[in-house]
Coordinates of C-alpha atoms and ligand atoms in Angstrom, one line a residue:
M20 CA 7.1 4.8 -13.2
T21 CA 8.3 8.0 -14.9
M22 CA 6.5 8.6 -18.1
K23 CA 6.6 12.2 -19.0
E24 CA 6.4 11.9 -22.7
T25 CA 3.2 10.0 -23.0
G26 CA -0.3 10.7 -21.8
S27 CA -1.9 8.1 -19.6
E28 CA -4.8 7.4 -22.0
A29 CA -2.6 6.5 -25.0
T30 CA -3.8 3.5 -27.1
F31 CA -1.7 1.0 -28.9
A32 CA -2.5 2.9 -32.2
D33 CA -1.1 6.1 -30.6
L34 CA 2.2 4.3 -30.0
G35 CA 2.7 4.1 -33.8
L36 CA 2.2 0.3 -34.2
R37 CA 1.3 -1.1 -37.6
S38 CA -2.2 -2.2 -38.3
E39 CA -1.4 -6.0 -38.3
L40 CA 0.0 -5.7 -34.8
L41 CA -3.0 -3.7 -33.7
D42 CA -5.3 -6.4 -35.0
V43 CA -3.3 -9.1 -33.1
L44 CA -3.5 -7.2 -29.9
S45 CA -7.2 -6.6 -30.2
A46 CA -7.7 -10.3 -31.0
L47 CA -5.7 -11.2 -27.8
G48 CA -8.0 -9.0 -25.8
Y49 CA -5.4 -6.4 -24.8
E50 CA -7.4 -3.2 -24.3
E51 CA -4.7 -0.7 -23.7
P52 CA -0.9 -0.6 -23.4
T53 CA 0.5 -1.0 -19.9
P54 CA 2.6 1.9 -18.5
I55 CA 5.9 0.3 -19.4
Q56 CA 4.6 -0.3 -22.9
K57 CA 3.4 3.3 -23.3
A58 CA 6.8 4.5 -22.2
A59 CA 9.0 2.0 -24.1
I60 CA 7.3 1.3 -27.4
P61 CA 7.6 4.8 -29.1
P62 CA 11.4 5.2 -28.5
L63 CA 12.1 1.6 -29.4
V64 CA 10.1 1.9 -32.6
Q65 CA 12.3 4.8 -33.4
G66 CA 15.4 2.7 -32.9
R67 CA 16.6 4.2 -29.6
D68 CA 18.5 2.2 -27.0
L69 CA 16.6 1.7 -23.8
L70 CA 17.4 0.8 -20.2
G71 CA 14.2 -0.2 -18.4
Q72 CA 13.5 -1.3 -14.9
A73 CA 10.6 -3.7 -15.1
A74 CA 9.5 -6.7 -13.2
T75 CA 7.5 -9.6 -14.4
G76 CA 3.9 -8.7 -14.7
T77 CA 4.4 -5.2 -16.1
G78 CA 4.0 -6.3 -19.7
K79 CA 7.7 -5.9 -20.4
T80 CA 7.8 -8.7 -23.0
A81 CA 5.4 -7.1 -25.3
A82 CA 7.2 -3.8 -24.6
F83 CA 10.3 -5.0 -26.4
A84 CA 8.7 -7.6 -28.7
L85 CA 6.2 -5.3 -30.5
P86 CA 8.9 -2.8 -31.5
V87 CA 11.1 -5.6 -32.8
L88 CA 8.3 -6.9 -34.9
Q89 CA 7.3 -3.4 -36.0
R90 CA 10.9 -2.7 -37.3
M91 CA 11.1 -6.0 -39.0
L92 CA 10.7 -5.1 -42.7
H93 CA 10.8 -8.5 -44.4
P94 CA 10.2 -11.3 -41.9
G95 CA 10.8 -14.7 -43.5
D96 CA 13.3 -13.4 -46.0
G97 CA 16.8 -13.4 -44.5
T98 CA 18.7 -16.3 -43.0
G99 CA 20.4 -14.7 -39.9
P100 CA 18.2 -13.2 -37.2
V101 CA 17.5 -9.5 -37.0
A102 CA 16.8 -9.7 -33.3
L103 CA 18.5 -11.6 -30.5
V104 CA 16.9 -11.8 -27.1
L105 CA 19.1 -13.1 -24.2
V106 CA 17.3 -14.5 -21.2
P107 CA 18.6 -16.2 -18.1
T108 CA 16.6 -19.5 -18.2
R109 CA 15.1 -22.0 -20.5
E110 CA 11.7 -21.3 -18.9
L111 CA 11.9 -17.7 -19.9
A112 CA 13.3 -18.5 -23.4
V113 CA 10.2 -20.6 -24.1
Q114 CA 7.9 -17.9 -22.7
V115 CA 9.5 -15.1 -24.6
S116 CA 9.5 -17.2 -27.8
E117 CA 5.9 -17.9 -27.4
A118 CA 5.1 -14.2 -26.9
F119 CA 7.0 -13.4 -30.2
H120 CA 5.2 -16.1 -31.9
R121 CA 1.8 -14.9 -30.7
Y122 CA 2.4 -11.3 -31.7
G123 CA 4.4 -12.0 -34.9
R124 CA 2.7 -15.0 -36.5
I125 CA 0.5 -12.8 -38.7
L126 CA 3.6 -11.2 -40.1
G127 CA 5.2 -14.6 -40.8
T128 CA 7.9 -14.0 -38.2
R129 CA 10.1 -17.1 -37.6
V130 CA 11.1 -17.4 -33.9
L131 CA 13.6 -19.9 -32.5
P132 CA 14.3 -20.5 -28.8
I133 CA 17.8 -21.8 -28.1
Y134 CA 18.8 -23.2 -24.8
G135 CA 20.9 -25.9 -23.4
G136 CA 19.3 -29.3 -23.0
A137 CA 17.3 -29.1 -26.2
P138 CA 18.6 -31.3 -29.0
I139 CA 21.1 -29.1 -30.8
G140 CA 20.4 -30.9 -34.2
R141 CA 17.0 -29.4 -34.4
Q142 CA 18.3 -25.9 -33.5
L143 CA 20.9 -26.3 -36.2
Q144 CA 18.3 -27.2 -38.8
A145 CA 16.1 -24.3 -37.9
L146 CA 19.0 -21.9 -38.0
K147 CA 20.0 -23.2 -41.4
R148 CA 16.4 -22.7 -42.7
G149 CA 16.5 -19.1 -41.5
V150 CA 15.1 -17.3 -38.5
D151 CA 14.0 -13.7 -37.7
V152 CA 14.2 -13.8 -33.9
V153 CA 16.4 -15.9 -31.7
V154 CA 15.6 -16.1 -28.0
A155 CA 18.5 -17.7 -26.2
T156 CA 20.2 -18.4 -22.9
P157 CA 23.8 -16.9 -23.0
G158 CA 25.7 -20.2 -22.8
R159 CA 23.9 -21.9 -25.7
A160 CA 24.0 -18.7 -27.8
L161 CA 27.8 -18.5 -27.3
D162 CA 28.1 -22.1 -28.3
H163 CA 26.3 -21.5 -31.6
I164 CA 28.4 -18.3 -32.2
G165 CA 31.5 -20.4 -31.7
R166 CA 30.4 -23.0 -34.2
T167 CA 29.4 -20.2 -36.6
T168 CA 26.0 -21.6 -36.8
L169 CA 24.4 -18.4 -35.5
N170 CA 25.1 -15.6 -37.9
L171 CA 24.7 -12.2 -36.3
E172 CA 25.8 -10.0 -39.2
G173 CA 22.2 -8.9 -40.0
L174 CA 21.3 -8.3 -36.4
R175 CA 19.5 -5.0 -35.7
T176 CA 18.4 -5.4 -32.1
V177 CA 19.8 -7.1 -29.0
V178 CA 17.5 -7.4 -26.0
L179 CA 18.9 -8.4 -22.5
D180 CA 15.9 -9.5 -20.6
E181 CA 16.1 -10.0 -16.8
A182 CA 19.7 -8.8 -17.0
D183 CA 20.1 -8.7 -13.2
E184 CA 19.4 -12.4 -13.1
M185 CA 21.7 -13.2 -15.9
L186 CA 24.5 -11.5 -14.0
D187 CA 23.5 -13.3 -10.9
M188 CA 23.9 -16.5 -12.6
G189 CA 27.4 -15.7 -13.7
F190 CA 26.7 -14.9 -17.3
A191 CA 28.5 -11.5 -17.4
D192 CA 31.5 -12.7 -19.5
D193 CA 29.2 -14.6 -21.8
I194 CA 27.1 -11.5 -22.4
E195 CA 30.2 -9.4 -23.1
A196 CA 31.4 -12.0 -25.6
I197 CA 28.0 -12.2 -27.3
L198 CA 27.7 -8.4 -27.6
A199 CA 31.2 -8.2 -29.0
A200 CA 30.1 -10.5 -31.8
T201 CA 27.1 -8.3 -32.8
P202 CA 27.2 -5.3 -35.2
D203 CA 28.2 -2.0 -33.7
D204 CA 25.2 -0.1 -35.0
R205 CA 22.7 -2.5 -33.4
Q206 CA 19.9 -1.2 -31.1
T207 CA 20.4 -2.4 -27.5
V208 CA 17.6 -2.9 -25.1
L209 CA 18.2 -3.8 -21.4
F210 CA 15.4 -4.8 -19.1
S211 CA 16.1 -5.6 -15.5
A212 CA 13.9 -5.9 -12.4
T213 CA 16.6 -4.1 -10.3
L214 CA 19.3 -1.6 -11.4
P215 CA 22.4 -2.4 -9.3
P216 CA 25.7 -0.8 -10.3
R217 CA 26.8 -3.8 -12.3
I218 CA 23.8 -3.3 -14.6
D219 CA 24.7 0.4 -14.9
G220 CA 28.2 -0.7 -15.9
I221 CA 26.8 -2.8 -18.8
A222 CA 24.5 0.0 -19.8
R223 CA 27.4 2.5 -19.9
R224 CA 29.5 0.2 -22.0
H225 CA 27.0 -1.1 -24.4
L226 CA 24.0 1.3 -24.7
R227 CA 24.1 4.5 -26.6
D228 CA 22.2 7.5 -25.1
P229 CA 19.5 5.2 -23.8
V230 CA 16.0 6.2 -22.8
R231 CA 15.6 5.3 -19.1
I232 CA 12.4 4.0 -17.7
E233 CA 12.4 3.5 -14.0
M234 CA 9.8 2.3 -11.6
G235 CA 9.2 3.1 -8.0
H236 CA 8.9 6.9 -8.1
P237 CA 6.1 7.7 -5.8
A238 CA 3.2 8.9 -7.9
A239 CA 1.1 11.8 -6.7
E240 CA -1.9 9.6 -6.6
G241 CA 0.0 6.9 -4.7
R242 CA 0.2 9.1 -1.6
Q243 CA -3.6 9.5 -1.5
A244 CA -4.4 5.7 -1.4
T245 CA -7.2 5.7 1.0
P246 CA -6.5 4.1 4.4
L247 CA -10.1 3.1 4.6
V248 CA -9.4 0.3 2.3
E249 CA -8.1 -2.8 4.0
Q250 CA -5.5 -4.4 1.8
S251 CA -4.2 -7.9 1.6
A252 CA -2.4 -10.2 -0.8
Y253 CA -2.4 -13.9 -1.3
L254 CA 0.4 -16.0 -2.8
V255 CA -1.0 -18.6 -5.1
A256 CA 0.1 -20.7 -8.0
R257 CA -1.6 -19.9 -11.3
A258 CA -3.4 -23.3 -11.5
H259 CA -5.1 -22.7 -8.1
K260 CA -6.3 -19.1 -8.7
P261 CA -9.9 -19.8 -9.5
A262 CA -10.2 -22.0 -6.4
A263 CA -8.4 -19.4 -4.3
L264 CA -10.7 -16.7 -5.5
G265 CA -13.8 -18.7 -4.7
R266 CA -12.4 -19.5 -1.2
L267 CA -11.8 -15.8 -0.5
L268 CA -15.2 -14.7 -1.8
D269 CA -16.8 -17.4 0.5
I270 CA -15.0 -16.1 3.5
E271 CA -15.3 -12.4 2.7
A272 CA -18.9 -12.6 1.6
P273 CA -18.9 -9.3 -0.3
T274 CA -22.1 -7.4 -0.9
A275 CA -20.7 -6.6 -4.3
A276 CA -17.2 -7.1 -5.7
I277 CA -15.3 -6.1 -8.8
I278 CA -12.6 -8.5 -10.0
F279 CA -10.0 -7.1 -12.3
C280 CA -8.4 -9.1 -15.1
R281 CA -5.8 -8.3 -17.7
T282 CA -7.5 -9.2 -20.9
R283 CA -10.9 -9.7 -22.4
E284 CA -10.3 -13.5 -22.7
E285 CA -9.4 -13.7 -19.0
V286 CA -12.6 -11.7 -18.1
D287 CA -14.8 -14.1 -20.2
Q288 CA -13.1 -17.3 -18.8
L289 CA -13.2 -16.2 -15.2
T290 CA -16.8 -15.1 -15.4
E291 CA -17.7 -18.5 -16.7
A292 CA -15.6 -20.3 -14.1
M293 CA -17.2 -18.2 -11.3
N294 CA -20.7 -18.8 -12.6
G295 CA -19.9 -22.5 -12.7
R296 CA -19.0 -22.3 -9.1
G297 CA -22.3 -20.9 -8.2
Y298 CA -21.6 -17.2 -8.0
R299 CA -23.6 -14.6 -9.9
A300 CA -20.9 -13.0 -12.0
E301 CA -21.1 -10.6 -14.9
A302 CA -18.4 -9.7 -17.5
L303 CA -17.6 -6.2 -18.4
H304 CA -15.0 -5.4 -21.0
G305 CA -14.2 -3.0 -23.9
G306 CA -15.4 -5.4 -26.5
M307 CA -19.0 -5.1 -25.4
E308 CA -21.7 -2.8 -26.8
Q309 CA -22.9 0.1 -24.6
E310 CA -26.3 -1.5 -24.3
Q311 CA -24.8 -4.8 -23.0
R312 CA -22.7 -2.8 -20.5
D313 CA -25.8 -0.9 -19.2
R314 CA -27.6 -4.2 -18.7
V315 CA -24.7 -5.6 -16.7
M316 CA -24.6 -2.5 -14.5
S317 CA -28.2 -2.5 -13.8
R318 CA -28.1 -6.2 -12.8
L319 CA -25.3 -5.3 -10.4
R320 CA -27.2 -2.3 -9.0
A321 CA -30.4 -4.3 -8.6
G322 CA -28.4 -7.0 -6.7
T323 CA -29.2 -9.8 -9.2
A324 CA -25.5 -10.1 -9.8
D325 CA -22.8 -9.7 -7.1
L326 CA -19.5 -10.1 -9.0
L327 CA -18.3 -7.9 -11.7
V328 CA -15.4 -9.3 -13.7
A329 CA -13.8 -6.4 -15.6
T330 CA -10.8 -5.0 -17.4
D331 CA -9.3 -1.7 -16.3
V332 CA -10.6 0.1 -19.4
A333 CA -14.2 -1.1 -19.0
A334 CA -14.3 -0.2 -15.3
R335 CA -13.0 3.3 -15.7
G336 CA -15.4 5.9 -14.4
L337 CA -17.8 3.4 -12.9
D338 CA -19.2 4.3 -9.5
I339 CA -20.9 1.4 -7.9
E340 CA -22.6 2.3 -4.6
Q341 CA -22.7 -1.3 -3.2
L342 CA -19.1 -2.2 -3.9
T343 CA -17.4 -3.6 -0.8
H344 CA -14.5 -5.5 -2.4
V345 CA -11.9 -5.0 -5.1
V346 CA -10.1 -8.1 -6.2
N347 CA -7.0 -8.0 -8.3
Y348 CA -6.9 -11.4 -10.1
N349 CA -3.3 -10.6 -11.1
V350 CA -1.0 -8.0 -9.7
P351 CA -1.7 -4.9 -11.8
S352 CA 0.9 -3.9 -14.4
A353 CA 1.8 -0.7 -12.6
P354 CA 1.4 0.8 -9.1
E355 CA -0.8 3.5 -10.5
A356 CA -3.3 1.0 -11.8
Y357 CA -3.4 -0.6 -8.3
V358 CA -4.2 2.8 -6.7
H359 CA -6.9 3.4 -9.3
R360 CA -8.5 0.1 -8.7
I361 CA -8.6 0.1 -5.0
G362 CA -9.9 3.6 -5.0
R363 CA -13.2 2.1 -6.2
V364 CA -14.1 1.0 -2.7
G365 CA -13.8 3.0 0.5
R366 CA -15.3 6.0 -1.2
A367 CA -17.2 8.7 0.7
G368 CA -16.3 7.2 4.1
R369 CA -17.5 3.7 3.2
E370 CA -15.2 0.9 4.2
G371 CA -13.8 -1.5 1.7
A372 CA -11.3 -4.3 1.2
A373 CA -8.8 -4.9 -1.6
L374 CA -7.5 -8.4 -2.2
T375 CA -4.7 -9.2 -4.6
L376 CA -3.8 -12.7 -5.9
V377 CA 0.0 -12.9 -6.5
E378 CA 1.7 -15.6 -8.5
P379 CA 5.2 -16.3 -7.0
R380 CA 6.9 -14.6 -10.0
E381 CA 4.8 -11.5 -9.5
H382 CA 6.0 -11.0 -5.9
R383 CA 8.5 -8.3 -6.8
M384 CA 5.8 -6.3 -8.5
L385 CA 3.8 -6.3 -5.2
K386 CA 6.9 -4.9 -3.5
A387 CA 7.1 -2.1 -6.1
I388 CA 3.5 -1.2 -5.4
E389 CA 4.2 -1.1 -1.7
R390 CA 7.1 1.3 -2.3
V391 CA 5.0 3.6 -4.4
T392 CA 1.9 3.7 -2.2
K393 CA 4.0 3.8 0.9
Q394 CA 1.7 1.2 2.4
R395 CA 2.3 -2.3 3.4
I396 CA 0.2 -4.9 1.7
P397 CA 0.4 -7.9 4.1
V398 CA 0.6 -11.3 2.5
E399 CA -2.0 -13.4 4.2
R400 CA -2.4 -17.2 4.3
L401 CA -5.2 -18.4 2.0
P402 CA -8.2 -19.6 4.0
T403 CA -8.1 -23.4 4.6
V404 CA -11.0 -25.8 4.2
A405 CA -11.4 -25.7 8.0
D406 CA -11.6 -21.8 7.9
L407 CA -14.3 -22.1 5.3
H408 CA -16.3 -24.6 7.4
A409 CA -16.0 -22.3 10.4
R410 CA -17.0 -19.3 8.4
R411 CA -20.0 -21.0 7.0
M412 CA -21.1 -22.1 10.5
E413 CA -20.8 -18.5 11.6
L414 CA -22.9 -17.3 8.7
T415 CA -25.6 -19.9 9.6
R416 CA -25.5 -18.8 13.2
A417 CA -25.9 -15.1 12.2
A418 CA -28.8 -16.0 9.8
L419 CA -30.6 -17.9 12.7
E420 CA -30.0 -15.0 15.1
E421 CA -31.5 -12.6 12.6
C422 CA -34.5 -14.9 12.1
L423 CA -35.0 -15.1 15.9
R424 CA -35.0 -11.4 16.2
Q425 CA -37.6 -10.9 13.5
D426 CA -40.4 -12.5 15.5
D427 CA -42.4 -14.0 12.6
L428 CA -41.9 -17.6 13.7
E429 CA -45.5 -18.2 14.8
P430 CA -46.5 -20.4 11.8
F431 CA -43.8 -22.9 12.7
H432 CA -45.0 -23.5 16.3
V433 CA -47.1 -26.4 15.3
V434 CA -44.1 -28.2 13.8
V435 CA -41.9 -27.8 16.8
E436 CA -44.7 -28.8 19.2
S437 CA -45.6 -32.0 17.3
L438 CA -41.9 -33.0 17.3
A439 CA -41.4 -32.1 20.9
D440 CA -43.7 -35.0 21.9
E441 CA -41.1 -37.4 20.7
F442 CA -37.8 -35.5 20.7
D443 CA -35.8 -33.3 23.0
L444 CA -36.1 -29.6 22.1
M445 CA -32.3 -29.4 21.7
E446 CA -32.4 -32.1 19.1
V447 CA -35.1 -30.4 17.2
A448 CA -33.1 -27.2 17.2
L449 CA -30.0 -29.1 16.0
A450 CA -31.9 -30.7 13.1
A451 CA -33.3 -27.3 12.1
V452 CA -29.8 -25.7 12.1
K453 CA -28.5 -28.6 10.0
L454 CA -31.2 -28.0 7.4
A455 CA -30.6 -24.3 7.4
H456 CA -26.9 -24.8 7.1
E457 CA -27.0 -27.2 4.3
S458 CA -29.5 -25.2 2.3
S459 CA -27.5 -22.0 2.5
G460 CA -24.2 -23.3 1.1
G461 CA -23.4 -24.2 -2.5
A462 CA -21.1 -27.0 -3.3
L463 CA -18.2 -26.9 -0.9
D464 CA -14.8 -27.4 -2.4
E465 CA -12.8 -29.5 0.0
E466 CA -9.4 -29.4 -1.6
E467 CA -6.6 -27.6 0.1
I468 CA -4.8 -25.1 -2.0
P469 CA -1.0 -25.6 -1.7
E470 CA 1.1 -22.9 -0.2
V471 CA 3.8 -21.4 -2.4
A472 CA 6.8 -19.3 -1.7
P473 CA 7.7 -16.1 -3.5
R474 CA 10.5 -16.3 -6.0
T475 CA 13.1 -13.9 -4.6
M476 CA 16.8 -13.6 -5.0
E477 CA 17.6 -12.4 -1.5
K478 CA 17.9 -15.9 0.0
R479 CA 20.4 -17.1 -2.5
R480 CA 22.4 -13.9 -2.5
G481 CA 22.8 -14.4 1.3
Q482 CA 24.0 -17.9 0.8
R483 CA 26.5 -16.9 -1.9
E484 CA 28.0 -14.2 0.4
D485 CA 28.5 -17.0 2.9
A486 CA 30.6 -18.7 0.3
P487 CA 32.5 -16.0 -1.4
E488 CA 34.7 -18.2 -3.6
G489 CA 32.3 -21.0 -3.5
Q490 CA 34.6 -22.5 -0.9
R491 CA 32.7 -22.4 2.3
Y492 CA 29.3 -23.9 2.9
P493 CA 27.0 -24.6 5.9
R494 CA 27.3 -28.0 7.6
A495 CA 23.9 -29.1 6.6
P496 CA 22.0 -28.0 3.5
A497 CA 19.8 -24.9 4.1
G498 CA 16.2 -25.7 5.0
G499 CA 14.3 -27.4 2.2
M500 CA 17.4 -27.8 0.2
A501 CA 19.2 -31.0 -1.0
R502 CA 22.9 -31.1 -1.7
L503 CA 24.0 -32.7 -5.0
F504 CA 27.3 -34.2 -5.8
F505 CA 28.9 -33.6 -9.2
N506 CA 32.0 -35.6 -10.2
L507 CA 33.5 -32.5 -11.9
G508 CA 35.6 -29.9 -10.0
R509 CA 38.3 -27.3 -10.4
R510 CA 40.5 -29.7 -12.2
A511 CA 37.8 -30.0 -15.0
G512 CA 37.8 -26.2 -15.1
I513 CA 34.4 -25.9 -13.5
R514 CA 33.2 -22.5 -12.2
P515 CA 30.1 -21.8 -10.2
Q516 CA 28.4 -20.2 -13.2
D517 CA 29.0 -23.4 -15.2
L518 CA 27.0 -25.3 -12.7
V519 CA 24.3 -22.7 -12.3
G520 CA 24.1 -22.4 -16.1
A521 CA 23.8 -26.2 -16.6
I522 CA 21.1 -26.6 -13.9
A523 CA 19.1 -23.6 -14.9
G524 CA 19.5 -24.5 -18.6
E525 CA 18.5 -28.2 -18.2
S526 CA 15.8 -28.2 -15.5
S527 CA 12.9 -26.1 -14.6
L528 CA 14.9 -24.3 -11.9
S529 CA 15.9 -20.7 -12.3
G530 CA 19.3 -19.4 -11.1
R531 CA 17.5 -17.9 -8.1
D532 CA 16.4 -21.3 -6.9
I533 CA 20.0 -22.6 -6.6
G534 CA 21.7 -22.4 -3.2
A535 CA 25.2 -22.6 -2.0
I536 CA 27.9 -24.0 -4.3
E537 CA 31.2 -25.5 -3.4
I538 CA 33.9 -26.4 -5.9
A539 CA 36.6 -28.7 -4.8
E540 CA 39.5 -30.1 -6.8
R541 CA 37.8 -33.1 -8.2
F542 CA 34.1 -32.6 -7.5
S543 CA 31.5 -30.0 -6.7
L544 CA 28.5 -29.7 -4.3
V545 CA 25.4 -27.7 -5.2
E546 CA 22.3 -27.1 -3.2
V547 CA 19.0 -27.2 -4.9
P548 CA 15.4 -27.3 -3.5
Q549 CA 14.7 -30.7 -2.1
A550 CA 11.6 -31.0 -4.2
A551 CA 13.5 -30.5 -7.4
A552 CA 16.5 -32.7 -6.7
N553 CA 15.3 -35.7 -8.7
E554 CA 14.3 -33.6 -11.6
V555 CA 17.8 -31.9 -11.7
I556 CA 19.6 -35.3 -11.5
A557 CA 17.6 -36.7 -14.3
A558 CA 17.9 -33.6 -16.5
L559 CA 21.7 -33.4 -16.0
R560 CA 22.2 -37.0 -17.0
Q561 CA 21.6 -35.9 -20.6
A562 CA 23.8 -32.8 -20.3
T563 CA 27.4 -31.9 -20.8
I564 CA 29.2 -29.4 -18.6
K565 CA 32.4 -28.0 -20.1
G566 CA 32.3 -30.8 -22.7
R567 CA 32.0 -33.6 -20.2
K568 CA 29.2 -35.8 -19.1
P569 CA 28.8 -35.3 -15.3
I570 CA 27.9 -37.9 -12.8
V571 CA 25.3 -36.3 -10.5
R572 CA 23.7 -37.8 -7.4
R573 CA 22.5 -36.8 -4.0
E574 CA 25.4 -36.3 -1.6
R575 CA 25.4 -39.5 0.4
D576 CA 28.1 -38.8 2.9
T577 CA 26.6 -36.5 5.4
H578 CA 29.0 -37.4 8.3
G579 CA 32.6 -37.7 7.5
R580 CA 32.8 -35.5 4.5
R581 CA 36.2 -35.5 2.7
T582 CA 35.7 -32.2 1.0
R583 CA 38.8 -30.2 1.8
Ligands
AMP602 P1 5.1 -9.8 -18.7 O1 5.3 -8.7 -17.7 O2 5.8 -9.5 -20.0 O3 5.5 -11.2 -18.2 O4 3.6 -9.9 -19.1 C1 2.6 -10.2 -18.1 C2 1.3 -10.7 -18.7 O5 0.5 -9.5 -19.1 C3 1.4 -11.6 -19.9 O6 0.5 -12.7 -19.6 C4 0.9 -10.8 -21.1 O7 0.3 -11.6 -22.0 C5 0.0 -9.8 -20.4 N1 -0.1 -8.5 -21.1 C6 1.0 -7.8 -21.6 N2 0.6 -6.6 -22.1 C7 -0.7 -6.5 -21.9 C8 -1.7 -5.5 -22.1 N3 -1.4 -4.3 -22.7 N4 -3.0 -5.7 -21.8 C9 -3.3 -6.9 -21.1 N5 -2.4 -7.9 -20.9 C10 -1.2 -7.7 -21.2

């Protein structure tokens, strides 16, 4: 990331945020701004336009939400919103609204998410009562603008979040129409995970002298990432992260490990969860007194604790001799933070391992880190229950071997001899191994952790290129996909973006999840992930597309299709 203007140790207070917001951030356990926040907040607070390249996981939401709240002089007063955030999906609309609510509640900020599928009546009521921030998907926003129920006269800031995905979903025209309905002197903020030429086009047309923040410039430190550290990553759904961490720790059996979390809350929760699973974990974060921190460190050095769960701030400057493993419980918010973290092992010729848990939506951030460090971080399969059994067996074997070499077995002779009268020596040995094995392991978790796939756009882009006008499609749906039939086609004025918009708006799918689309005269066919097909069908029953209620079902006729 390029951040020339701001020093790397800047605090939230240095960024010029008002005291109420500083209190909120501290209560949330945010210890310091992420790099994108350091770079974006000061110019945004000054009212500058901004073009930012930022993936999920960088802290981009707070990077635009905090300045909007900072600049909001009288929340709760006006009727029309002062900020409009456009997002590609309903899922993101809810997330971003929640973030605004979290940060802005103390100021009395009224936030309204607006997306297709939600009852419009409630949205109309809320708009009438007055709102400060609207977070909307483009289709529904345009709908309200058309009905004049969304008054944009008082708008001061427009944010386009995940702009590349909005374009991908065919929202380009909608975005242009919405921007045309906003005041000329507004502040415009555009965040996008990638910056293809089409995004540059929007930026040129709609942003005034924007500050540019880009990721992926190799940092000086990046090149020094030490090769002695063995790096690996594991894709895992959020709900399974504590189990995945436990599994990895069991397999890796670190002498001492440091586990990095984002916030104080996360540190406290994870420490508790790991202690509950039988590990000896200690928390370390910026909210602790020096004396407490010293105590934690001495427990770690003395070996009475073997896991340190910490925030970046708290771990800065620590040098722990025994450290063998660094675990990133989340993908760090910037490549530089990753490099700092993994530099804590593999020092002075010692070998170390760095493990990173990656939620599917954070996969892109992992790729950014690879680009900056110029090292591949292989995504490995999480150990299975069988792997865990095998590893525990191996540990028992190693413990027995060590015991055999130590030659202090004399006192036990009498036990074996007395048993040998009645049992075979092999059987006696087996029973002893069983006892040793069972007494060494804590409670074994036997549940498999489901595999997940990264959320990437590449797959769908490929499919779309196969079907340039939405006219050609593979004979059978792509692997793992189901093909849905819609009774609306060209004659009803249906375009691919209408279908993508409806599906992404009404269901939990994002535009990226949707596969090939074909639009025929009287009907359309759309590929969606097999697992989500029923959900999509149910969701679209309630919906309207181009003012009409669609009939949606799984495509039945897989043989003699009459599609052309
Ligand atoms: P985002 O990239 O906006 O999706 O944010 C990723 C996650 O990081 C969210 O769960 C935020 O609550 C969290 N987060 C954002 N900023 C910070 C910060 N400065 N310190 C700790 N956590 C943060």
